[in-house]
Structure formats: C-alpha cells, structure tokens
XYZ file of C-alpha atoms in Angstrom:
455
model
C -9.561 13.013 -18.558
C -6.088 12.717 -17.061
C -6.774 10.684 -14.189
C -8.810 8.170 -16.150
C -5.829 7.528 -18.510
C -3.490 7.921 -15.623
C -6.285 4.749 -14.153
C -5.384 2.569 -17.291
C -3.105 -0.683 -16.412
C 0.072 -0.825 -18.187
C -0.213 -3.640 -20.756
C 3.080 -4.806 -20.157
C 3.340 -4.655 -16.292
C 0.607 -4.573 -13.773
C -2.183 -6.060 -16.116
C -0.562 -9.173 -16.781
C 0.531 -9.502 -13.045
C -2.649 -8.890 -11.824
C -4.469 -11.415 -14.279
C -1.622 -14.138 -13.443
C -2.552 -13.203 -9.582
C -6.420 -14.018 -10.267
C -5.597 -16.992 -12.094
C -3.465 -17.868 -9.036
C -6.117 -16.808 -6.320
C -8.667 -19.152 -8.206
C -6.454 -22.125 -7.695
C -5.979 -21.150 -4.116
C -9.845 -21.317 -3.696
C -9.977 -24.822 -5.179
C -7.273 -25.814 -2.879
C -9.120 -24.599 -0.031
C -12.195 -25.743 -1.387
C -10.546 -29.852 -1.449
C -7.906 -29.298 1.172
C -5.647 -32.289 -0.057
C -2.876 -33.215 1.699
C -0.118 -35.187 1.190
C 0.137 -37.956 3.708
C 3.261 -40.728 4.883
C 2.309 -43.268 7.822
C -0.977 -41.958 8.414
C 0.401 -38.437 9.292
C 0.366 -35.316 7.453
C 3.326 -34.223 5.226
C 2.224 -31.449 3.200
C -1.014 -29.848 4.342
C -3.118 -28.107 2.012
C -0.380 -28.664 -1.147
C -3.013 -26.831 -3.868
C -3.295 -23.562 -1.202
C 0.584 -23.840 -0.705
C 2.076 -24.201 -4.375
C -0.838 -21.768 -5.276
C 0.448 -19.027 -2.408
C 3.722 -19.680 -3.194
C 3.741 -18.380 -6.542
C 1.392 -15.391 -5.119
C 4.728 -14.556 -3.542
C 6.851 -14.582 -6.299
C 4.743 -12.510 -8.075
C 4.477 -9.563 -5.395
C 7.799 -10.313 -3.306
C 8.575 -5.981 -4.155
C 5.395 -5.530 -2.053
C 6.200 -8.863 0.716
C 9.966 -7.646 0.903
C 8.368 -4.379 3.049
C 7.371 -6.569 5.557
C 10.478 -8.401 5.908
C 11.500 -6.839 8.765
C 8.406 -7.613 11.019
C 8.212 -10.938 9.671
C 11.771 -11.652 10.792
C 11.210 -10.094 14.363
C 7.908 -12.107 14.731
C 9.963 -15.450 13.642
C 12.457 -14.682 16.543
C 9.514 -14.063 18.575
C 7.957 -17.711 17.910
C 11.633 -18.368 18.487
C 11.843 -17.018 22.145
C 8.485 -17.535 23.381
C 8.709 -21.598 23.683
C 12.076 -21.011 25.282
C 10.728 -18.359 28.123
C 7.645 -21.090 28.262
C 10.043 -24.272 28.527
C 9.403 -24.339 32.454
C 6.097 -25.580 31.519
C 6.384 -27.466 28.444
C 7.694 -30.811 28.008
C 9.567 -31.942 25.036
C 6.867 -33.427 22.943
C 5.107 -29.898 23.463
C 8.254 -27.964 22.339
C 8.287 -29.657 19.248
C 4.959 -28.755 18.590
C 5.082 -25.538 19.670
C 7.770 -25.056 16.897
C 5.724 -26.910 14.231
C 3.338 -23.838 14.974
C 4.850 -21.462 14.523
C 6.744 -22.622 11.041
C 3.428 -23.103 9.767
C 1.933 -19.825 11.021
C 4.825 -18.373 9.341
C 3.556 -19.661 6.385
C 0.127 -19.052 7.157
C 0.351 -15.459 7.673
C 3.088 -15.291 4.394
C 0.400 -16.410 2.244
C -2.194 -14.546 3.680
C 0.153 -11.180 2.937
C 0.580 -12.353 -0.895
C -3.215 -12.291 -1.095
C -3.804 -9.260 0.168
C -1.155 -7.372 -1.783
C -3.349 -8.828 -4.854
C -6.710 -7.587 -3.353
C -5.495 -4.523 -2.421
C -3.992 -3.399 -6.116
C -5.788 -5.423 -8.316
C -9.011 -3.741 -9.808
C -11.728 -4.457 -7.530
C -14.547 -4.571 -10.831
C -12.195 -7.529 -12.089
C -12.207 -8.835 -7.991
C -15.920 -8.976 -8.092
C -16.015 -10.190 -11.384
C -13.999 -13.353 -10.791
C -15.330 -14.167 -7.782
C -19.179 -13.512 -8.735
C -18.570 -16.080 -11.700
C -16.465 -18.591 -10.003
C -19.594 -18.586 -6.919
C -21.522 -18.721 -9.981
C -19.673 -22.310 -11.022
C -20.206 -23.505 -7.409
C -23.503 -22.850 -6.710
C -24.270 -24.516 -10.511
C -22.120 -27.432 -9.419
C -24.072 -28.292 -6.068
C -27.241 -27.791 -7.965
C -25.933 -30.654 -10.421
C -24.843 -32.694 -7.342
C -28.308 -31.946 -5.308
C -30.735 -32.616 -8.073
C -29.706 -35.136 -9.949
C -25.477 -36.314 -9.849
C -24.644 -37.189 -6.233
C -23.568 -40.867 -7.395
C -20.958 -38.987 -10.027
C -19.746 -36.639 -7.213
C -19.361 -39.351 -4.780
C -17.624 -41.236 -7.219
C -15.237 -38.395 -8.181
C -14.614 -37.566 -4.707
C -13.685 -41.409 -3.757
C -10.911 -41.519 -6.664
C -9.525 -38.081 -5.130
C -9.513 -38.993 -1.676
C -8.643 -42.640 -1.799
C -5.114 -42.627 -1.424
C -5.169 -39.204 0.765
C -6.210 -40.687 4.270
C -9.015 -38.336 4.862
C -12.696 -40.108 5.424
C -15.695 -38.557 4.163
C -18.599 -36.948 5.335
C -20.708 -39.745 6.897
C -23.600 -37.047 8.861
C -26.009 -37.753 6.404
C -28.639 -38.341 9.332
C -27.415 -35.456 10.713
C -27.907 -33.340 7.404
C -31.577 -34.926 6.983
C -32.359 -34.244 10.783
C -31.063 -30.141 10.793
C -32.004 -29.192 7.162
C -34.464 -31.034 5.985
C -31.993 -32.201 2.965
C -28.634 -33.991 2.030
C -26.148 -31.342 1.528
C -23.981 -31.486 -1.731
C -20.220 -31.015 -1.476
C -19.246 -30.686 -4.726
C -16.177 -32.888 -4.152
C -14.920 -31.768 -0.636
C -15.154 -33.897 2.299
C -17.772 -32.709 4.054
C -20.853 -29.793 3.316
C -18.708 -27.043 6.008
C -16.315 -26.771 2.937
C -18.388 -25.989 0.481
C -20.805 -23.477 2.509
C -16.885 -21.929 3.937
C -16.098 -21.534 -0.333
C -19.377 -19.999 -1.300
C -18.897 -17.753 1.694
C -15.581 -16.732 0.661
C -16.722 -15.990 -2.703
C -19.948 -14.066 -1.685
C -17.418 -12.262 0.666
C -15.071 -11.226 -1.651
C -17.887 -10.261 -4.374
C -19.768 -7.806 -1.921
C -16.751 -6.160 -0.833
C -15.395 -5.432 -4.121
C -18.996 -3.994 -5.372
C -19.278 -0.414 -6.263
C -20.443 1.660 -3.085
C -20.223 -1.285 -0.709
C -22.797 -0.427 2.123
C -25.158 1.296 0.200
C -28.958 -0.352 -0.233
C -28.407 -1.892 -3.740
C -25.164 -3.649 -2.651
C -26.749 -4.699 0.585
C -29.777 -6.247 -1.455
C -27.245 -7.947 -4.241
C -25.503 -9.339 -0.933
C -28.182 -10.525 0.560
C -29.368 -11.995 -2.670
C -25.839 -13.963 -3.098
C -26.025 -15.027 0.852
C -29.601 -16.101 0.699
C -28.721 -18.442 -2.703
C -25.642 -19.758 -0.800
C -27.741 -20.844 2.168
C -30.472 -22.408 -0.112
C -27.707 -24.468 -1.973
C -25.772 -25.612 1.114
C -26.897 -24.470 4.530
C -25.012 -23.887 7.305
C -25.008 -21.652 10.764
C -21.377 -20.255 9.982
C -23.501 -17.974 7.208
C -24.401 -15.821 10.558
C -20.369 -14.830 11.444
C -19.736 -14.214 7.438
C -22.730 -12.070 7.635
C -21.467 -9.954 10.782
C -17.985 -9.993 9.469
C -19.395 -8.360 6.069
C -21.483 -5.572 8.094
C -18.637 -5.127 10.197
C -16.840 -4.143 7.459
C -19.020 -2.058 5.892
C -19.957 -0.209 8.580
C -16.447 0.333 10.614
C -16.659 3.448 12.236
C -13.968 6.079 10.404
C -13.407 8.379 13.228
C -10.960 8.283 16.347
C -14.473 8.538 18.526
C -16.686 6.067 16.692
C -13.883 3.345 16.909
C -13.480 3.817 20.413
C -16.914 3.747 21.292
C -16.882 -0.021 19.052
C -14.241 -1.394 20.918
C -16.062 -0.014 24.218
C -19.209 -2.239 23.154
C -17.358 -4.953 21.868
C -15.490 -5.383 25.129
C -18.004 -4.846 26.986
C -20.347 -7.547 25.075
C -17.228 -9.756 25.745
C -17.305 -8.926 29.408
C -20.418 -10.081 30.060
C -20.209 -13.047 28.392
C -17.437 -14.135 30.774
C -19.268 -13.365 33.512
C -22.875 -15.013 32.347
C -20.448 -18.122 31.029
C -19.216 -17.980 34.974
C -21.705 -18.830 36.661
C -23.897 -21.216 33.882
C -23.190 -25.317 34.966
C -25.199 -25.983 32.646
C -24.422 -24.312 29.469
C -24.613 -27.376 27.094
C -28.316 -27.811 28.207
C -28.991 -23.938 27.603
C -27.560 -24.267 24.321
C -29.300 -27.357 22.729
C -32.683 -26.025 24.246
C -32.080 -22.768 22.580
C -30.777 -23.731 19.252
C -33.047 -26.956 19.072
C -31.120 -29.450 16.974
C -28.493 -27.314 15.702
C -27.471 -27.597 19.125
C -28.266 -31.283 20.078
C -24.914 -32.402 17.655
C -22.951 -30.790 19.985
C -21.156 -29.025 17.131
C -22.337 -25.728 18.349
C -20.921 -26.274 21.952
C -17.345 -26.895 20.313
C -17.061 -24.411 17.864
C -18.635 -21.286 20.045
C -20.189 -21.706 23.289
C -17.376 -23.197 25.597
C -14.798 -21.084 23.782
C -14.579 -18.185 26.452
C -14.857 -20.142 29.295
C -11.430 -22.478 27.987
C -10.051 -19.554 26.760
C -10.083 -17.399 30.052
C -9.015 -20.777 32.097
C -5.926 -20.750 29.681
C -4.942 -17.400 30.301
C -5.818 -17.717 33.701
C -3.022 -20.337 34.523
C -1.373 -19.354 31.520
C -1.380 -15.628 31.446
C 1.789 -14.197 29.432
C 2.536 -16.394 26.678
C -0.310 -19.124 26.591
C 0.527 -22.870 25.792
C 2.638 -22.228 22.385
C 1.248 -21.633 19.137
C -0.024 -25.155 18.227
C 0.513 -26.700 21.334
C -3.196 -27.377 21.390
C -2.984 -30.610 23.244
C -1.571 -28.514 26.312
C -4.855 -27.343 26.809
C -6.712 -30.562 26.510
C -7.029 -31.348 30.213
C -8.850 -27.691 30.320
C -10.971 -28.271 27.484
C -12.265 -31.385 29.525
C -12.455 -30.289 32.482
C -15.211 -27.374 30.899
C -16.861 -30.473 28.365
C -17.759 -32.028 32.472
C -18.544 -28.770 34.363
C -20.915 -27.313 31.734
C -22.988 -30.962 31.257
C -21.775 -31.175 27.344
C -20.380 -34.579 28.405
C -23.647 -36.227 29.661
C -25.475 -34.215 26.652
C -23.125 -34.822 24.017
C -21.339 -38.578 24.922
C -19.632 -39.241 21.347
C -17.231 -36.153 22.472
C -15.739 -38.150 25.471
C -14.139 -40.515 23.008
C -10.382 -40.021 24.017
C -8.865 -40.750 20.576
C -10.809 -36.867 19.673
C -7.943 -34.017 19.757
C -8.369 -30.603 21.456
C -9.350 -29.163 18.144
C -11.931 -31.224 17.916
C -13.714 -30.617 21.419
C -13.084 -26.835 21.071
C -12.479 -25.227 17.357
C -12.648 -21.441 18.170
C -9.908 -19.732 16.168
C -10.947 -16.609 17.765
C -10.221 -17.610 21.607
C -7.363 -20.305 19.826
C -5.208 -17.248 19.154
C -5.620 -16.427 22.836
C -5.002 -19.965 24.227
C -1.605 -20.709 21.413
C -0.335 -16.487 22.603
C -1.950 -15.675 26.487
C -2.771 -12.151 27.155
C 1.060 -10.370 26.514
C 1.776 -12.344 23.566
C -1.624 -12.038 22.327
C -1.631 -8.460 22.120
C 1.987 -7.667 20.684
C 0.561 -10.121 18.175
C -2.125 -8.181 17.164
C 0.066 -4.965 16.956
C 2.534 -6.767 14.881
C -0.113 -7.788 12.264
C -1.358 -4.559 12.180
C 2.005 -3.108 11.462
C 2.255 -5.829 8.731
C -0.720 -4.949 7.354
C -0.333 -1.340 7.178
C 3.060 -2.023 5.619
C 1.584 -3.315 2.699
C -1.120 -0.678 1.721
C -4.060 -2.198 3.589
C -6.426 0.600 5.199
C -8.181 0.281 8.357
C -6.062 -3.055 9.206
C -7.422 -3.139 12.763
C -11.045 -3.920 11.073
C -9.626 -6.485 8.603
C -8.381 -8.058 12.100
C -11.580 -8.245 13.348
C -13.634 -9.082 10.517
C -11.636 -12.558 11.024
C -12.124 -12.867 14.683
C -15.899 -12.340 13.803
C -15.355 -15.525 11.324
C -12.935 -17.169 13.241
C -15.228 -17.588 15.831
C -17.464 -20.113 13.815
C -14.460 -22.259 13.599
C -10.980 -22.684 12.933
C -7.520 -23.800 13.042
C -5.943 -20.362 13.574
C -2.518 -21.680 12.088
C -3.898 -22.892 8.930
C -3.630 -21.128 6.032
C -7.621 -21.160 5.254
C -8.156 -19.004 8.652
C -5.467 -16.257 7.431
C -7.399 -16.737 3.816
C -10.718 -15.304 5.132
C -8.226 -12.656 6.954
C -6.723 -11.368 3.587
C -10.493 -11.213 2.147
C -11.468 -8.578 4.458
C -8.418 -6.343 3.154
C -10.484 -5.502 0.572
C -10.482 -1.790 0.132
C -13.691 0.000 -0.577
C -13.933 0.072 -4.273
C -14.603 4.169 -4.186
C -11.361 4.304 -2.261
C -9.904 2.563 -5.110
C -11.109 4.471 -7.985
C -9.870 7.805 -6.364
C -6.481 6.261 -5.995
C -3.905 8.532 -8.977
C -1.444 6.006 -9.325
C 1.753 6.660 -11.775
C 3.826 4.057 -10.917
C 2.907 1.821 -13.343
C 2.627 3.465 -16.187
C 5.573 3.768 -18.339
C 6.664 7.605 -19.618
C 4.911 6.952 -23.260
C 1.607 6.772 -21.541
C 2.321 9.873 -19.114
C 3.204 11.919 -22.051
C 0.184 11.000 -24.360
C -2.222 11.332 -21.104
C -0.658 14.949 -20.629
C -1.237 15.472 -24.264
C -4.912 14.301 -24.457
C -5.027 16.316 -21.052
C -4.575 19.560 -22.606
C-alpha cells in the first residue's frame, strides 16, 4: 500500500513536467517526421528547426538532470576542439571548417538526444506507450487516407510546405511501383523513408514501454504494430528496427553473457571484413541476391560497401579519422570502392559528381568510425556511456548498440534524428520501472498521509 502511494506523481511537480515533456516529444516527432529547414542561398541555415525548438525546450525542462552531464559534455567539446587541431597535418582549410561545423552540431545532436532520454527514462512508461501507440495510430490512419483515396490533397499540402524550403520531393514513383507493388504515401514528408523511419520510431517506443517487454504477448502486439507499419508503407530498414528491438529485449544481464555477445558480434564483424576483402564484385552479389531491392543501388550505399570504406578510412586514417563531418574527406575512398566492387558499371546514376559522400555511402554505423578512426572512436563510445549512465539510463552499452543496429540502415550520424532513435532505446524495462520507490517527488503532505494509510 505504501509503495503504490509512494508511485503516485506529485500533482504539482513531476506530473505536469512529464505531460509538458510528452507534449514536447510529440512535436519533436513531427519535426522529424517533415524535417524543415530553414534555408538562405540555397544552403542550409537552420536544420531540422521543429526537432531543434522542440529539444530545446526538452532541455529547459530537465536541465537538473542535463546539468550532471555537464562535465563530460564540456570535456567532449574540448575534445572536438583538439582533435581537428592534432589532424590539421592532413586537413586543409575548407575541411577544418567543416570539421568544426561537426562537431557544433553533434554537440547539439547528442544534447538533445540526452533531454529525451531523461524524459523516457522518468516519465511513466504506461503513459510512453500510450502516446506513442495513439500518435502511430494517427499515422498509420493518415497514410491510409493518403493511399486510398487523398494523394492529390497530400501532394498539395506538401507543395505549399515545401515550396519555399528548397527541398525537392520524392520523384521514385517507378521505383515504388517496381519494388512494392504500390505508390507509397508520405503523409506530407518528402519522401516514403520518412514516414516508414516515424512509424518505426513509434512502434519502437510503444513495444519497449509495454508491460513485460520480451514476453510472448508483447512480442505478438509488436509484431502486430511492425507488420501494420510495413503494410502501410514498406520499407527494408523495418529489418534493423526489428534487430534493434530484439536486441534490446534480449541483452544478456550477466558479466558472461555480454561477453560472449560482443565475442559473436565481433566476430560476425570479422568475417565480414574479410568476405568484403576479397569480393570485386560485391554490387553484382548484392542486386542478384536482393533482386530489385538491390538493382536501385540504394542497398549498396546504405549497407553493403560500408565496411569496406570504413576499414580503408581507418586504415590510412587510423587515430582520429577525417573529422566529425568532414565527410567529403573520404569521398575519393568512397569512389575508389563504388569502381573496385562493380557498383559503378551496375549502378551509373551514382557516378554523377554533383552526388556528396553521404549520398554514395549513408552508414551511420561505420560514419562514426570514418568522422572518429579507431582511438577516437572508442573514447567516444566510453564517453557516451559515461553520459548515459550519468543520467539514470541502465544498460547504456545496449542503448549504444541498439543504434548502431539502426544506424546501419542509414544515417547522418551528426543529425539529431540518428541520436533520436539512440534516446528511444533508453527505454527502461517497464518492470524495472514499476519497482523503482521513488520519494523525491513527493512533497512531505503525501509522505505523511502514505505512512498513515500505511499503518
């Protein structure tokens, strides 16, 4: 009796900052969801302005929790600091810059990313899977609208909000016809990818925040939400959420079982450098494999040549990499493996040379590698798991590689979408919640009538 009134939210202090930070975390999903930016002279001036405001205000609201990682955030700023300045022997000016553009916005990134999971990780996970069951519930209703009979309407819309934003839309309707059989709604995005990434996130965060996450009846509502989501809007990436979310749920919890996962999950990573080694023709293996999933040459980008650039970077790169978003460093690499593996002759369009290195390799996992090379890379990871563990998040290792696992379908690894999915996968498991005695926000009134209903 105790602990459940001890488990009641104070009306006047954690309730109301927890339903401000879900009314926050739902405009940060619609700003990932349309990922406007504001633009001067064709370039980008404020990226992602919906996620940013929205973020920013997640920070206001838990900057007691965000000021315990002040420390670590300042020594990883003077690392971002020092690293381009060790690295200056083989960067030119232009790259400096952008090495330092990097790392302010990973800053950022990885801010954000700590403001979200300082909400996941207090706020009741019933009310996390709540919200994010209903608002997948809006988006699935609103690509049903858009695929059966309102495309015009959502064209339309999406034309007035993109207009004056310098971002083209999704053109692949060929493509869309020729992989799944059907025009993919986007409910107002710019392309399908951002709607399947939303309903992903949502499905994500909804599993994880069920009660007994793992067991068969969550695994069967899961799959139930996953299988919809594909139906609706279809895309491969479904395959890393779906890994990430076992992953998860099935991280081993003792000293022995965790080594024995990093064991396989090196050496599956092994041997895919050395099969990558010695395969020419690895475009050709991958479009006869995957059929037409792989004839876009999408697939090739976004996953296949990603160990074999990343392992060249390091190679000539080995300490600190090419700078944190000093992707075009590594664009005579990225070539170089487009020609060797035949993804050039397979995949012309690619060879245009207006295309950046993001968009002829889009790994986030092996990007982290490539921006950091092996030394940086590594104190990296420690220092996010430090940051992590700072704020309250268990097993933070796991929530580290629940990302890589989605990461590896694609993305920007500075953005603030790629530490998004990151902060989803803090999610503690909902029994580990409930157990949780937690005084410190209740005020004395409500100790003293718990104690006295207690008796």
């Amino acid at each position: 009796m105790m602990n459940h009134v001890y488990a009641q939210p104070n009306a006047h202090g954690s309730f109301s900052r927890s339903t401000v930070g879900l009314a926050l975390l739902v405009a940060f999903y619609v700003g990932a969801h349309l990922r406007l930016s504001i633009y001067s002279g064709g370039s980008v001036l404020v990226p992602q302005y919906i996620c940013l405001a929205a973020g920013a205000a997640l920070v206001a609201l838990y900057h007691r929790t965000l000021l315990k990682t002040l420390p670590l955030m300042l020594l990883l700023a003077a690392a971002l600091v020092l690293a381009p300045i060790l690295n200056s022997p083989f960067l030119s000016t232009s790259a400096l810059f952008e090495t330092y553009k990097g790392g302010i916005q990973l800053l950022i990134s990885m801010t954000l990313m700590l403001a979200v999971a300082a909400l996941v990780t207090t706020v009741e996970p019933a009310r996390l899977a709540r919200l994010s069951t209903r608002l997948w519930l809006l988006f699935v209703l609103l690509a049903l609208l858009e695929f059966a009979a309102m495309r015009d309407v959502f064209e339309a819309i999406s034309q007035a909000i993109y207009s004056a934003s310098g971002r083209g839309l999704y053109t692949g309707v060929e493509r869309d016809q020729l992989m799944y059989g059907q025009i993919r709604p986007k409910v107002m995005a710019t392309e399908p990818s951002f709607l399947a990434t939303t309903l992903l996130c949502l499905c994500t965060m909804a599993i994880l925040s069920m009660r007994s996450a793992g067991k068969p009846h969550t695994v069967r509502n899961g799959l139930l939400m996953l299988t919809v989501t594909y139906l609706v809007c279809p895309s491969m990436i479904i395959v890393f959420f779906m890994a990430a979310i076992a992953t998860w749920m099935y991280w081993p919890r003792t000293r022995k079982g965790r080594a024995l996962a990093l064991f396989i999950l090196g050496g599956a990573l092994v041997l895919t450098l050395i099969a990558q080694s010695y395969m020419t023709q690895l475009a050709a293996l991958s479009k006869l494999v995957l059929g037409e999933h792989g004839a876009t040459g999408s697939f090739f980008g976004r996953i296949a040549v990603g160990p074999s650039v990343g392992m060249d970077v390091i190679e000539r790169y080995p300490l600190l990499g090419v700078g944190v978003g000093n992707a075009e460093a590594a664009r005579p690499i990225i070539d170089n493996n487009w020609l060797n593996k035949g993804a050039f002759a397979l995949f012309p369009w690619f060879a245009d040379p207006t295309l950046r290195a993001n968009d002829l390799m889009s790994n986030g996992f092996w990007w982290q590698w490539i921006y950091m090379g092996a030394l940086g890379g590594l104190l990296f990871i420690a220092l996010t798991k430090a940051l992590l563990r700072r704020i309250g998040v268990e097993l933070p290792f796991r929530a580290i590689v629940c990302a890589w696992i989605v990461w590896y379908a694609g993305a920007a690894f500075v953005d603030p979408i790629s530490w998004f999915a990151l902060a989803i996968f803090c999610i503690p498991p909902r029994a580990n919640f409930e157990s949780r005695t937690d005084l410190s926000n209740l005020d004395r009134a409500s100790i003293v009538r718990g104690a006295i209903h207690a008796r």
